[in-house]
Amino acid sequence: MTIASSVVPGDSVTDPDVIGARYDDLYRQRDRREEVIGEPESFRALVAERGDGHG
């Protein structure tokens, strides 16, 4: 599970409970090896913009 996004309570994709359900589904179904939440390139750009990733 790769979470390339902020975790946002109440969001239809990035709410912690939604992420947990997707992780559980990934574990139980075993029909795929990977699940990506968000857009990795956009997240990478956001982190780079903030410098060290702590801002």
Short mmCIF file of C-alpha atoms in Angstrom, two decimals:
data_model
loop_
_atom_site.label_atom_id
_atom_site.label_comp_id
_atom_site.label_asym_id
_atom_site.label_seq_id
_atom_site.Cartn_x
_atom_site.Cartn_y
_atom_site.Cartn_z
CA MET A 1 0.00 0.00 0.00
CA THR A 2 1.46 3.32 -1.09
CA ILE A 3 -0.25 6.42 0.24
CA ALA A 4 0.86 9.31 -1.96
CA SER A 5 -1.51 11.83 -0.45
CA SER A 6 -2.39 13.54 2.77
CA VAL A 7 -4.66 11.50 5.02
CA VAL A 8 -7.85 13.55 5.32
CA PRO A 9 -10.65 12.51 7.68
CA GLY A 10 -14.01 12.64 5.90
CA ASP A 11 -12.52 12.40 2.41
CA SER A 12 -13.99 9.73 0.15
CA VAL A 13 -10.53 8.43 -0.82
CA THR A 14 -8.04 9.44 1.88
CA ASP A 15 -10.09 9.04 5.07
CA PRO A 16 -8.23 6.71 7.46
CA ASP A 17 -11.17 4.28 7.58
CA VAL A 18 -11.40 4.20 3.78
CA ILE A 19 -7.67 3.53 3.52
CA GLY A 20 -8.01 0.79 6.13
CA ALA A 21 -10.84 -0.84 4.21
CA ARG A 22 -8.79 -0.77 1.02
CA TYR A 23 -5.84 -2.33 2.83
CA ASP A 24 -8.10 -5.04 4.28
CA ASP A 25 -9.54 -5.72 0.82
CA LEU A 26 -6.04 -5.96 -0.64
CA TYR A 27 -5.09 -8.48 2.06
CA ARG A 28 -8.24 -10.58 1.85
CA GLN A 29 -8.74 -10.68 -1.92
CA ARG A 30 -5.09 -11.24 -2.85
CA ASP A 31 -5.93 -10.41 -6.44
CA ARG A 32 -3.28 -7.72 -6.79
CA ARG A 33 0.08 -6.95 -5.24
CA GLU A 34 -0.11 -3.21 -4.93
CA GLU A 35 -2.56 -0.43 -4.20
CA VAL A 36 -1.69 3.23 -4.73
CA ILE A 37 -3.75 5.97 -3.12
CA GLY A 38 -3.26 9.42 -4.59
CA GLU A 39 -0.94 10.54 -7.34
CA PRO A 40 2.73 9.74 -6.62
CA GLU A 41 4.12 12.43 -8.96
CA SER A 42 1.96 15.17 -7.42
CA PHE A 43 2.90 14.06 -3.92
CA ARG A 44 6.60 13.95 -4.83
CA ALA A 45 6.36 17.52 -6.17
CA LEU A 46 4.63 18.71 -3.00
CA VAL A 47 7.33 17.19 -0.79
CA ALA A 48 10.09 18.71 -2.94
CA GLU A 49 8.38 22.11 -2.75
CA ARG A 50 8.40 21.99 1.05
CA GLY A 51 12.11 21.30 1.15
CA ASP A 52 12.83 18.77 3.83
CA GLY A 53 9.28 17.43 3.98
CA HIS A 54 8.58 18.77 7.48
CA GLY A 55 6.91 22.06 6.57
#
